[in-house]
């Protein structure tokens, strides 16, 4: 039976928007709270023989107290591609007309996740969080992950950060092409690390790594690695180059048409897995608050 997320994902998106909109008054009315907000915008468009438009937005809202911290991260990515296929139709190489076929493809990827951690003692902390994501590029319709665990700050300075935490998770998911042989609810284990270092010039480098392991099926795991470098362009502006690599050891299924002969559709579709690896490279404008 497919997982039906209902309105859980909508509530998470609404919460993200509300908290992001409230950052200005919160910063002024919460003594002892260090608020931050980072927005990232990227757009790439091409035209001519092929047309494509990709646009992405990412926002990270953070708050720090003496022994606790909160982080809300939202992101969206849309790809629209128009491909042109041309072929000649006619009785000879000198008598023909050009036929053009156009195909449009639209794919979306969205994610919203929050985490709250609180110091237990020294650099050790407990952490809880929730994540919702949709990634049609990899055949994922909806996935909600609840998590809770412990971690440690190995480096926690004003200019440098490195932390790692290990959490138990509960996953509920639905793929675009549902597979009745795969359980859509399962327990798991998550390893998450984050590092960032800011240089005296204002430039910074960092990474975020998340590895999810399904505890019911040892071969089912996912990894998401993002690395970036940011160059300051002003008091509130920066330029960022980033690369994200996603790897799924057991990717979702997709349906493709089966042809019994060239250009002869058989009337049925077959299911094959998506590719295991996806990569995203982007250059973005960063807004700092």
PDB file of C-alpha atoms in Angstrom:
ATOM      1  CA  UNK A   1       0.000   0.000   0.000  1.00  0.00           C
ATOM      2  CA  UNK A   2       1.423   3.385  -1.006  1.00  0.00           C
ATOM      3  CA  UNK A   3       2.198   5.957   1.661  1.00  0.00           C
ATOM      4  CA  UNK A   4      -0.138   8.951   1.588  1.00  0.00           C
ATOM      5  CA  UNK A   5       1.491  11.954   3.283  1.00  0.00           C
ATOM      6  CA  UNK A   6      -1.711  13.994   3.376  1.00  0.00           C
ATOM      7  CA  UNK A   7      -1.007  17.548   4.416  1.00  0.00           C
ATOM      8  CA  UNK A   8       2.149  16.923   6.446  1.00  0.00           C
ATOM      9  CA  UNK A   9       4.431  18.241   3.700  1.00  0.00           C
ATOM     10  CA  UNK A  10       2.219  21.290   3.177  1.00  0.00           C
ATOM     11  CA  UNK A  11       2.350  22.127   6.885  1.00  0.00           C
ATOM     12  CA  UNK A  12       6.135  21.864   6.858  1.00  0.00           C
ATOM     13  CA  UNK A  13       6.406  24.228   3.880  1.00  0.00           C
ATOM     14  CA  UNK A  14       3.978  26.698   5.509  1.00  0.00           C
ATOM     15  CA  UNK A  15       6.012  26.551   8.726  1.00  0.00           C
ATOM     16  CA  UNK A  16       9.203  27.258   6.767  1.00  0.00           C
ATOM     17  CA  UNK A  17       7.679  30.277   5.030  1.00  0.00           C
ATOM     18  CA  UNK A  18       6.200  31.652   8.249  1.00  0.00           C
ATOM     19  CA  UNK A  19       9.448  31.388  10.184  1.00  0.00           C
ATOM     20  CA  UNK A  20      11.468  32.900   7.340  1.00  0.00           C
ATOM     21  CA  UNK A  21       9.039  35.835   7.119  1.00  0.00           C
ATOM     22  CA  UNK A  22       9.186  36.345  10.872  1.00  0.00           C
ATOM     23  CA  UNK A  23      12.958  36.563  11.122  1.00  0.00           C
ATOM     24  CA  UNK A  24      13.091  40.378  11.231  1.00  0.00           C
ATOM     25  CA  UNK A  25      10.790  40.878  14.239  1.00  0.00           C
ATOM     26  CA  UNK A  26      12.235  37.813  15.949  1.00  0.00           C
ATOM     27  CA  UNK A  27      15.744  39.218  15.780  1.00  0.00           C
ATOM     28  CA  UNK A  28      14.601  42.411  17.404  1.00  0.00           C
ATOM     29  CA  UNK A  29      12.423  40.849  20.068  1.00  0.00           C
ATOM     30  CA  UNK A  30      14.373  37.825  21.336  1.00  0.00           C
ATOM     31  CA  UNK A  31      17.156  38.917  23.730  1.00  0.00           C
ATOM     32  CA  UNK A  32      19.966  36.399  23.944  1.00  0.00           C
ATOM     33  CA  UNK A  33      19.048  34.784  20.614  1.00  0.00           C
ATOM     34  CA  UNK A  34      21.486  34.966  17.713  1.00  0.00           C
ATOM     35  CA  UNK A  35      19.387  34.760  14.523  1.00  0.00           C
ATOM     36  CA  UNK A  36      20.766  34.308  11.008  1.00  0.00           C
ATOM     37  CA  UNK A  37      19.249  33.858   7.559  1.00  0.00           C
ATOM     38  CA  UNK A  38      20.985  32.894   4.319  1.00  0.00           C
ATOM     39  CA  UNK A  39      19.159  32.919   0.979  1.00  0.00           C
ATOM     40  CA  UNK A  40      20.599  31.464  -2.245  1.00  0.00           C
ATOM     41  CA  UNK A  41      19.245  32.153  -5.751  1.00  0.00           C
ATOM     42  CA  UNK A  42      20.333  30.532  -9.027  1.00  0.00           C
ATOM     43  CA  UNK A  43      18.893  30.659 -12.570  1.00  0.00           C
ATOM     44  CA  UNK A  44      20.253  29.117 -15.788  1.00  0.00           C
ATOM     45  CA  UNK A  45      18.540  29.550 -19.185  1.00  0.00           C
ATOM     46  CA  UNK A  46      19.522  28.431 -22.708  1.00  0.00           C
ATOM     47  CA  UNK A  47      17.889  28.947 -26.101  1.00  0.00           C
ATOM     48  CA  UNK A  48      18.365  28.042 -29.745  1.00  0.00           C
ATOM     49  CA  UNK A  49      18.579  24.433 -30.888  1.00  0.00           C
ATOM     50  CA  UNK A  50      17.451  23.366 -27.430  1.00  0.00           C
ATOM     51  CA  UNK A  51      15.722  25.335 -24.733  1.00  0.00           C
ATOM     52  CA  UNK A  52      16.116  24.816 -21.000  1.00  0.00           C
ATOM     53  CA  UNK A  53      15.383  26.733 -17.854  1.00  0.00           C
ATOM     54  CA  UNK A  54      16.494  25.738 -14.399  1.00  0.00           C
ATOM     55  CA  UNK A  55      15.853  27.799 -11.301  1.00  0.00           C
ATOM     56  CA  UNK A  56      16.710  27.083  -7.698  1.00  0.00           C
ATOM     57  CA  UNK A  57      16.165  28.752  -4.361  1.00  0.00           C
ATOM     58  CA  UNK A  58      17.468  27.755  -0.962  1.00  0.00           C
ATOM     59  CA  UNK A  59      17.009  29.366   2.430  1.00  0.00           C
ATOM     60  CA  UNK A  60      18.569  28.510   5.782  1.00  0.00           C
ATOM     61  CA  UNK A  61      17.124  30.101   8.900  1.00  0.00           C
ATOM     62  CA  UNK A  62      19.127  29.579  12.082  1.00  0.00           C
ATOM     63  CA  UNK A  63      18.934  30.521  15.747  1.00  0.00           C
ATOM     64  CA  UNK A  64      21.497  29.967  18.504  1.00  0.00           C
ATOM     65  CA  UNK A  65      21.166  30.121  22.238  1.00  0.00           C
ATOM     66  CA  UNK A  66      23.746  29.409  24.928  1.00  0.00           C
ATOM     67  CA  UNK A  67      23.168  25.636  24.929  1.00  0.00           C
ATOM     68  CA  UNK A  68      20.875  25.035  21.978  1.00  0.00           C
ATOM     69  CA  UNK A  69      20.477  25.779  18.277  1.00  0.00           C
ATOM     70  CA  UNK A  70      17.739  25.565  15.660  1.00  0.00           C
ATOM     71  CA  UNK A  71      18.011  25.291  11.883  1.00  0.00           C
ATOM     72  CA  UNK A  72      15.311  25.357   9.226  1.00  0.00           C
ATOM     73  CA  UNK A  73      16.393  24.672   5.652  1.00  0.00           C
ATOM     74  CA  UNK A  74      14.112  24.897   2.608  1.00  0.00           C
ATOM     75  CA  UNK A  75      15.063  24.444  -1.033  1.00  0.00           C
ATOM     76  CA  UNK A  76      13.424  24.087  -4.415  1.00  0.00           C
ATOM     77  CA  UNK A  77      14.754  23.278  -7.862  1.00  0.00           C
ATOM     78  CA  UNK A  78      12.840  23.217 -11.155  1.00  0.00           C
ATOM     79  CA  UNK A  79      14.041  22.059 -14.566  1.00  0.00           C
ATOM     80  CA  UNK A  80      12.150  22.745 -17.795  1.00  0.00           C
ATOM     81  CA  UNK A  81      13.623  21.418 -21.040  1.00  0.00           C
ATOM     82  CA  UNK A  82      12.366  21.610 -24.624  1.00  0.00           C
ATOM     83  CA  UNK A  83      14.109  19.195 -26.984  1.00  0.00           C
ATOM     84  CA  UNK A  84      13.864  19.330 -30.765  1.00  0.00           C
ATOM     85  CA  UNK A  85      14.184  16.213 -32.942  1.00  0.00           C
ATOM     86  CA  UNK A  86      14.484  16.843 -36.698  1.00  0.00           C
ATOM     87  CA  UNK A  87      14.380  14.306 -39.518  1.00  0.00           C
ATOM     88  CA  UNK A  88      14.009  14.420 -43.303  1.00  0.00           C
ATOM     89  CA  UNK A  89      10.889  12.970 -44.945  1.00  0.00           C
ATOM     90  CA  UNK A  90      10.869  12.469 -48.734  1.00  0.00           C
ATOM     91  CA  UNK A  91      11.494  10.128 -51.691  1.00  0.00           C
ATOM     92  CA  UNK A  92      15.157  11.100 -52.265  1.00  0.00           C
ATOM     93  CA  UNK A  93      18.140  12.995 -50.912  1.00  0.00           C
ATOM     94  CA  UNK A  94      17.168  16.047 -52.983  1.00  0.00           C
ATOM     95  CA  UNK A  95      13.398  15.932 -52.521  1.00  0.00           C
ATOM     96  CA  UNK A  96      12.392  16.010 -48.886  1.00  0.00           C
ATOM     97  CA  UNK A  97      10.907  18.175 -46.182  1.00  0.00           C
ATOM     98  CA  UNK A  98      12.191  18.660 -42.660  1.00  0.00           C
ATOM     99  CA  UNK A  99       9.897  17.468 -39.867  1.00  0.00           C
ATOM    100  CA  UNK A 100      10.487  18.728 -36.350  1.00  0.00           C
ATOM    101  CA  UNK A 101       9.168  17.132 -33.165  1.00  0.00           C
ATOM    102  CA  UNK A 102       9.253  19.000 -29.867  1.00  0.00           C
ATOM    103  CA  UNK A 103       9.108  17.409 -26.432  1.00  0.00           C
ATOM    104  CA  UNK A 104       8.722  19.280 -23.173  1.00  0.00           C
ATOM    105  CA  UNK A 105       9.989  17.947 -19.856  1.00  0.00           C
ATOM    106  CA  UNK A 106       9.271  19.505 -16.464  1.00  0.00           C
ATOM    107  CA  UNK A 107      10.771  18.110 -13.268  1.00  0.00           C
ATOM    108  CA  UNK A 108      10.743  19.479  -9.727  1.00  0.00           C
ATOM    109  CA  UNK A 109      12.767  18.864  -6.605  1.00  0.00           C
ATOM    110  CA  UNK A 110      11.784  20.284  -3.213  1.00  0.00           C
ATOM    111  CA  UNK A 111      13.061  19.816   0.316  1.00  0.00           C
ATOM    112  CA  UNK A 112      12.233  21.195   3.748  1.00  0.00           C
ATOM    113  CA  UNK A 113      13.949  20.055   6.919  1.00  0.00           C
ATOM    114  CA  UNK A 114      14.523  21.317  10.428  1.00  0.00           C
ATOM    115  CA  UNK A 115      16.705  20.239  13.332  1.00  0.00           C
ATOM    116  CA  UNK A 116      16.973  21.250  16.963  1.00  0.00           C
ATOM    117  CA  UNK A 117      19.925  20.304  19.125  1.00  0.00           C
ATOM    118  CA  UNK A 118      20.657  20.889  22.802  1.00  0.00           C
ATOM    119  CA  UNK A 119      23.908  20.452  24.704  1.00  0.00           C
ATOM    120  CA  UNK A 120      24.028  17.509  27.110  1.00  0.00           C
ATOM    121  CA  UNK A 121      27.508  18.116  28.475  1.00  0.00           C
ATOM    122  CA  UNK A 122      30.643  19.670  27.029  1.00  0.00           C
ATOM    123  CA  UNK A 123      30.496  19.254  23.245  1.00  0.00           C
ATOM    124  CA  UNK A 124      27.978  16.395  23.269  1.00  0.00           C
ATOM    125  CA  UNK A 125      24.380  17.180  22.275  1.00  0.00           C
ATOM    126  CA  UNK A 126      21.070  15.493  21.490  1.00  0.00           C
ATOM    127  CA  UNK A 127      19.285  16.310  18.256  1.00  0.00           C
ATOM    128  CA  UNK A 128      15.771  15.857  16.837  1.00  0.00           C
ATOM    129  CA  UNK A 129      14.506  16.726  13.387  1.00  0.00           C
ATOM    130  CA  UNK A 130      12.120  16.135  10.527  1.00  0.00           C
ATOM    131  CA  UNK A 131      12.536  16.237   6.762  1.00  0.00           C
ATOM    132  CA  UNK A 132      10.168  16.252   3.790  1.00  0.00           C
ATOM    133  CA  UNK A 133      11.370  15.975   0.222  1.00  0.00           C
ATOM    134  CA  UNK A 134      10.122  15.464  -3.308  1.00  0.00           C
ATOM    135  CA  UNK A 135      12.515  14.711  -6.136  1.00  0.00           C
ATOM    136  CA  UNK A 136      10.947  13.813  -9.478  1.00  0.00           C
ATOM    137  CA  UNK A 137      14.448  13.735 -10.982  1.00  0.00           C
ATOM    138  CA  UNK A 138      14.996  10.491  -9.045  1.00  0.00           C
ATOM    139  CA  UNK A 139      11.414   9.180  -9.077  1.00  0.00           C
ATOM    140  CA  UNK A 140      10.532  10.268  -5.524  1.00  0.00           C
ATOM    141  CA  UNK A 141       7.022  11.625  -4.987  1.00  0.00           C
ATOM    142  CA  UNK A 142       7.074  12.164  -1.206  1.00  0.00           C
ATOM    143  CA  UNK A 143       9.354  11.193   1.653  1.00  0.00           C
ATOM    144  CA  UNK A 144       9.055  12.155   5.339  1.00  0.00           C
ATOM    145  CA  UNK A 145      11.842  11.285   7.784  1.00  0.00           C
ATOM    146  CA  UNK A 146      11.596  11.744  11.574  1.00  0.00           C
ATOM    147  CA  UNK A 147      14.916  11.514  13.404  1.00  0.00           C
ATOM    148  CA  UNK A 148      16.410  11.676  16.879  1.00  0.00           C
ATOM    149  CA  UNK A 149      19.906  10.951  18.185  1.00  0.00           C
ATOM    150  CA  UNK A 150      23.136  12.287  19.670  1.00  0.00           C
ATOM    151  CA  UNK A 151      26.151  14.097  18.261  1.00  0.00           C
ATOM    152  CA  UNK A 152      29.365  15.907  19.060  1.00  0.00           C
ATOM    153  CA  UNK A 153      30.949  19.237  18.126  1.00  0.00           C
ATOM    154  CA  UNK A 154      34.551  18.393  17.299  1.00  0.00           C
ATOM    155  CA  UNK A 155      35.240  22.031  16.360  1.00  0.00           C
ATOM    156  CA  UNK A 156      32.955  24.833  17.522  1.00  0.00           C
ATOM    157  CA  UNK A 157      34.553  28.220  17.019  1.00  0.00           C
ATOM    158  CA  UNK A 158      33.401  31.501  15.530  1.00  0.00           C
ATOM    159  CA  UNK A 159      35.333  30.891  12.278  1.00  0.00           C
ATOM    160  CA  UNK A 160      35.283  27.075  12.167  1.00  0.00           C
ATOM    161  CA  UNK A 161      32.719  24.341  12.701  1.00  0.00           C
ATOM    162  CA  UNK A 162      32.732  20.566  12.470  1.00  0.00           C
ATOM    163  CA  UNK A 163      30.002  18.372  13.928  1.00  0.00           C
ATOM    164  CA  UNK A 164      28.785  14.814  13.470  1.00  0.00           C
ATOM    165  CA  UNK A 165      25.652  13.100  14.769  1.00  0.00           C
ATOM    166  CA  UNK A 166      24.068   9.666  14.613  1.00  0.00           C
ATOM    167  CA  UNK A 167      20.279   9.323  14.713  1.00  0.00           C
ATOM    168  CA  UNK A 168      17.577   6.708  14.552  1.00  0.00           C
ATOM    169  CA  UNK A 169      15.023   7.499  11.845  1.00  0.00           C
ATOM    170  CA  UNK A 170      11.517   6.542  10.784  1.00  0.00           C
ATOM    171  CA  UNK A 171      10.876   6.907   7.048  1.00  0.00           C
ATOM    172  CA  UNK A 172       7.588   7.042   5.142  1.00  0.00           C
ATOM    173  CA  UNK A 173       7.828   7.419   1.396  1.00  0.00           C
ATOM    174  CA  UNK A 174       5.965   7.133  -1.905  1.00  0.00           C
ATOM    175  CA  UNK A 175       7.622   6.829  -5.298  1.00  0.00           C
ATOM    176  CA  UNK A 176       6.251   8.068  -8.622  1.00  0.00           C
ATOM    177  CA  UNK A 177       5.994   4.450  -9.815  1.00  0.00           C
ATOM    178  CA  UNK A 178       4.856   2.473  -6.786  1.00  0.00           C
ATOM    179  CA  UNK A 179       6.549  -0.882  -6.177  1.00  0.00           C
ATOM    180  CA  UNK A 180       4.234  -3.204  -4.175  1.00  0.00           C
ATOM    181  CA  UNK A 181       7.221  -5.374  -3.207  1.00  0.00           C
ATOM    182  CA  UNK A 182       8.933  -2.510  -1.340  1.00  0.00           C
ATOM    183  CA  UNK A 183       7.835  -1.455   2.148  1.00  0.00           C
ATOM    184  CA  UNK A 184       7.103   2.290   2.242  1.00  0.00           C
ATOM    185  CA  UNK A 185       7.582   2.553   6.040  1.00  0.00           C
ATOM    186  CA  UNK A 186      10.814   1.449   7.687  1.00  0.00           C
ATOM    187  CA  UNK A 187      13.227   2.281  10.528  1.00  0.00           C
ATOM    188  CA  UNK A 188      16.695   3.520   9.738  1.00  0.00           C
ATOM    189  CA  UNK A 189      19.970   4.979  10.919  1.00  0.00           C
ATOM    190  CA  UNK A 190      21.342   8.374   9.830  1.00  0.00           C
ATOM    191  CA  UNK A 191      24.879   9.732   9.927  1.00  0.00           C
ATOM    192  CA  UNK A 192      25.152  13.492   9.358  1.00  0.00           C
ATOM    193  CA  UNK A 193      28.247  15.684   9.318  1.00  0.00           C
ATOM    194  CA  UNK A 194      28.783  19.366   8.639  1.00  0.00           C
ATOM    195  CA  UNK A 195      31.914  21.497   8.426  1.00  0.00           C
ATOM    196  CA  UNK A 196      32.549  25.124   7.585  1.00  0.00           C
ATOM    197  CA  UNK A 197      35.541  27.428   7.805  1.00  0.00           C
ATOM    198  CA  UNK A 198      35.578  31.183   7.169  1.00  0.00           C
ATOM    199  CA  UNK A 199      38.846  32.841   6.208  1.00  0.00           C
ATOM    200  CA  UNK A 200      39.973  36.351   7.145  1.00  0.00           C
ATOM    201  CA  UNK A 201      39.160  37.481   3.587  1.00  0.00           C
ATOM    202  CA  UNK A 202      35.485  36.604   4.109  1.00  0.00           C
ATOM    203  CA  UNK A 203      35.592  33.549   1.848  1.00  0.00           C
ATOM    204  CA  UNK A 204      34.354  30.262   3.286  1.00  0.00           C
ATOM    205  CA  UNK A 205      34.351  26.564   2.396  1.00  0.00           C
ATOM    206  CA  UNK A 206      32.175  23.810   3.790  1.00  0.00           C
ATOM    207  CA  UNK A 207      30.339  20.545   3.317  1.00  0.00           C
ATOM    208  CA  UNK A 208      27.236  18.681   4.467  1.00  0.00           C
ATOM    209  CA  UNK A 209      26.985  14.899   4.312  1.00  0.00           C
ATOM    210  CA  UNK A 210      23.914  12.771   5.107  1.00  0.00           C
ATOM    211  CA  UNK A 211      23.923   8.973   4.873  1.00  0.00           C
ATOM    212  CA  UNK A 212      20.655   7.074   5.497  1.00  0.00           C
ATOM    213  CA  UNK A 213      20.613   3.312   6.086  1.00  0.00           C
ATOM    214  CA  UNK A 214      17.460   1.198   5.999  1.00  0.00           C
ATOM    215  CA  UNK A 215      17.614  -1.145   9.002  1.00  0.00           C
ATOM    216  CA  UNK A 216      15.203  -3.639   7.402  1.00  0.00           C
ATOM    217  CA  UNK A 217      17.211  -4.059   4.173  1.00  0.00           C
ATOM    218  CA  UNK A 218      20.999  -3.801   4.430  1.00  0.00           C
ATOM    219  CA  UNK A 219      21.408  -3.024   0.710  1.00  0.00           C
ATOM    220  CA  UNK A 220      19.039  -0.023   0.851  1.00  0.00           C
ATOM    221  CA  UNK A 221      20.942   3.156   1.656  1.00  0.00           C
ATOM    222  CA  UNK A 222      21.293   6.719   0.353  1.00  0.00           C
ATOM    223  CA  UNK A 223      24.010   9.364   0.510  1.00  0.00           C
ATOM    224  CA  UNK A 224      23.757  13.118  -0.103  1.00  0.00           C
ATOM    225  CA  UNK A 225      26.964  15.181  -0.176  1.00  0.00           C
ATOM    226  CA  UNK A 226      27.051  18.945  -0.773  1.00  0.00           C
ATOM    227  CA  UNK A 227      30.284  20.959  -0.901  1.00  0.00           C
ATOM    228  CA  UNK A 228      30.581  24.696  -1.472  1.00  0.00           C
ATOM    229  CA  UNK A 229      32.907  27.664  -1.588  1.00  0.00           C
ATOM    230  CA  UNK A 230      31.613  31.203  -0.978  1.00  0.00           C
ATOM    231  CA  UNK A 231      33.260  34.531  -1.834  1.00  0.00           C
ATOM    232  CA  UNK A 232      32.126  37.715  -0.127  1.00  0.00           C
ATOM    233  CA  UNK A 233      30.912  40.416  -2.538  1.00  0.00           C
ATOM    234  CA  UNK A 234      29.655  42.947   0.008  1.00  0.00           C
ATOM    235  CA  UNK A 235      28.294  43.263   3.552  1.00  0.00           C
ATOM    236  CA  UNK A 236      25.132  41.319   2.664  1.00  0.00           C
ATOM    237  CA  UNK A 237      26.057  39.665  -0.634  1.00  0.00           C
ATOM    238  CA  UNK A 238      28.253  36.771  -1.678  1.00  0.00           C
ATOM    239  CA  UNK A 239      28.825  34.472  -4.624  1.00  0.00           C
ATOM    240  CA  UNK A 240      28.765  30.723  -4.130  1.00  0.00           C
ATOM    241  CA  UNK A 241      29.842  27.753  -6.236  1.00  0.00           C
ATOM    242  CA  UNK A 242      28.525  24.400  -5.052  1.00  0.00           C
ATOM    243  CA  UNK A 243      28.313  20.759  -6.073  1.00  0.00           C
ATOM    244  CA  UNK A 244      25.823  18.192  -4.785  1.00  0.00           C
ATOM    245  CA  UNK A 245      26.146  14.458  -5.319  1.00  0.00           C
ATOM    246  CA  UNK A 246      23.281  12.072  -4.528  1.00  0.00           C
ATOM    247  CA  UNK A 247      23.702   8.307  -4.574  1.00  0.00           C
ATOM    248  CA  UNK A 248      20.935   5.744  -4.057  1.00  0.00           C
ATOM    249  CA  UNK A 249      21.968   2.099  -3.839  1.00  0.00           C
ATOM    250  CA  UNK A 250      18.367   0.977  -4.574  1.00  0.00           C
ATOM    251  CA  UNK A 251      16.829   3.725  -6.753  1.00  0.00           C
ATOM    252  CA  UNK A 252      13.131   4.094  -7.472  1.00  0.00           C
ATOM    253  CA  UNK A 253      11.493   2.587 -10.559  1.00  0.00           C
ATOM    254  CA  UNK A 254      10.368   4.463 -13.667  1.00  0.00           C
ATOM    255  CA  UNK A 255       7.968   3.468 -16.434  1.00  0.00           C
ATOM    256  CA  UNK A 256       9.119   3.658 -20.056  1.00  0.00           C
ATOM    257  CA  UNK A 257       7.240   2.688 -23.260  1.00  0.00           C
ATOM    258  CA  UNK A 258       8.158  -0.592 -24.974  1.00  0.00           C
ATOM    259  CA  UNK A 259       8.405  -0.611 -28.777  1.00  0.00           C
ATOM    260  CA  UNK A 260       8.009  -3.886 -30.678  1.00  0.00           C
ATOM    261  CA  UNK A 261       9.715  -2.317 -33.724  1.00  0.00           C
ATOM    262  CA  UNK A 262      11.183   1.120 -34.545  1.00  0.00           C
ATOM    263  CA  UNK A 263       8.436   3.734 -34.001  1.00  0.00           C
ATOM    264  CA  UNK A 264       5.884   0.956 -33.336  1.00  0.00           C
ATOM    265  CA  UNK A 265       4.518   1.219 -29.794  1.00  0.00           C
ATOM    266  CA  UNK A 266       3.623  -2.143 -28.280  1.00  0.00           C
ATOM    267  CA  UNK A 267       0.841  -0.687 -26.126  1.00  0.00           C
ATOM    268  CA  UNK A 268       2.529  -1.421 -22.796  1.00  0.00           C
ATOM    269  CA  UNK A 269       5.130   0.075 -20.501  1.00  0.00           C
ATOM    270  CA  UNK A 270       7.964  -1.595 -18.625  1.00  0.00           C
ATOM    271  CA  UNK A 271       9.620  -0.633 -15.356  1.00  0.00           C
ATOM    272  CA  UNK A 272      13.339  -0.051 -14.946  1.00  0.00           C
ATOM    273  CA  UNK A 273      15.273   1.590 -12.082  1.00  0.00           C
ATOM    274  CA  UNK A 274      16.454   5.186 -12.216  1.00  0.00           C
ATOM    275  CA  UNK A 275      20.197   5.790 -12.285  1.00  0.00           C
ATOM    276  CA  UNK A 276      21.932   5.453  -8.937  1.00  0.00           C
ATOM    277  CA  UNK A 277      23.799   8.768  -9.120  1.00  0.00           C
ATOM    278  CA  UNK A 278      22.792  12.398  -9.664  1.00  0.00           C
ATOM    279  CA  UNK A 279      25.000  15.484  -9.568  1.00  0.00           C
ATOM    280  CA  UNK A 280      24.070  19.164  -9.440  1.00  0.00           C
ATOM    281  CA  UNK A 281      26.540  21.995 -10.040  1.00  0.00           C
ATOM    282  CA  UNK A 282      25.464  25.589  -9.459  1.00  0.00           C
ATOM    283  CA  UNK A 283      26.761  29.140  -9.163  1.00  0.00           C
ATOM    284  CA  UNK A 284      24.504  31.282  -7.013  1.00  0.00           C
ATOM    285  CA  UNK A 285      23.931  34.676  -5.464  1.00  0.00           C
ATOM    286  CA  UNK A 286      23.894  34.542  -1.664  1.00  0.00           C
ATOM    287  CA  UNK A 287      21.913  37.014   0.454  1.00  0.00           C
ATOM    288  CA  UNK A 288      23.044  37.285   4.099  1.00  0.00           C
ATOM    289  CA  UNK A 289      20.866  38.598   6.950  1.00  0.00           C
TER     290      UNK A 289
END
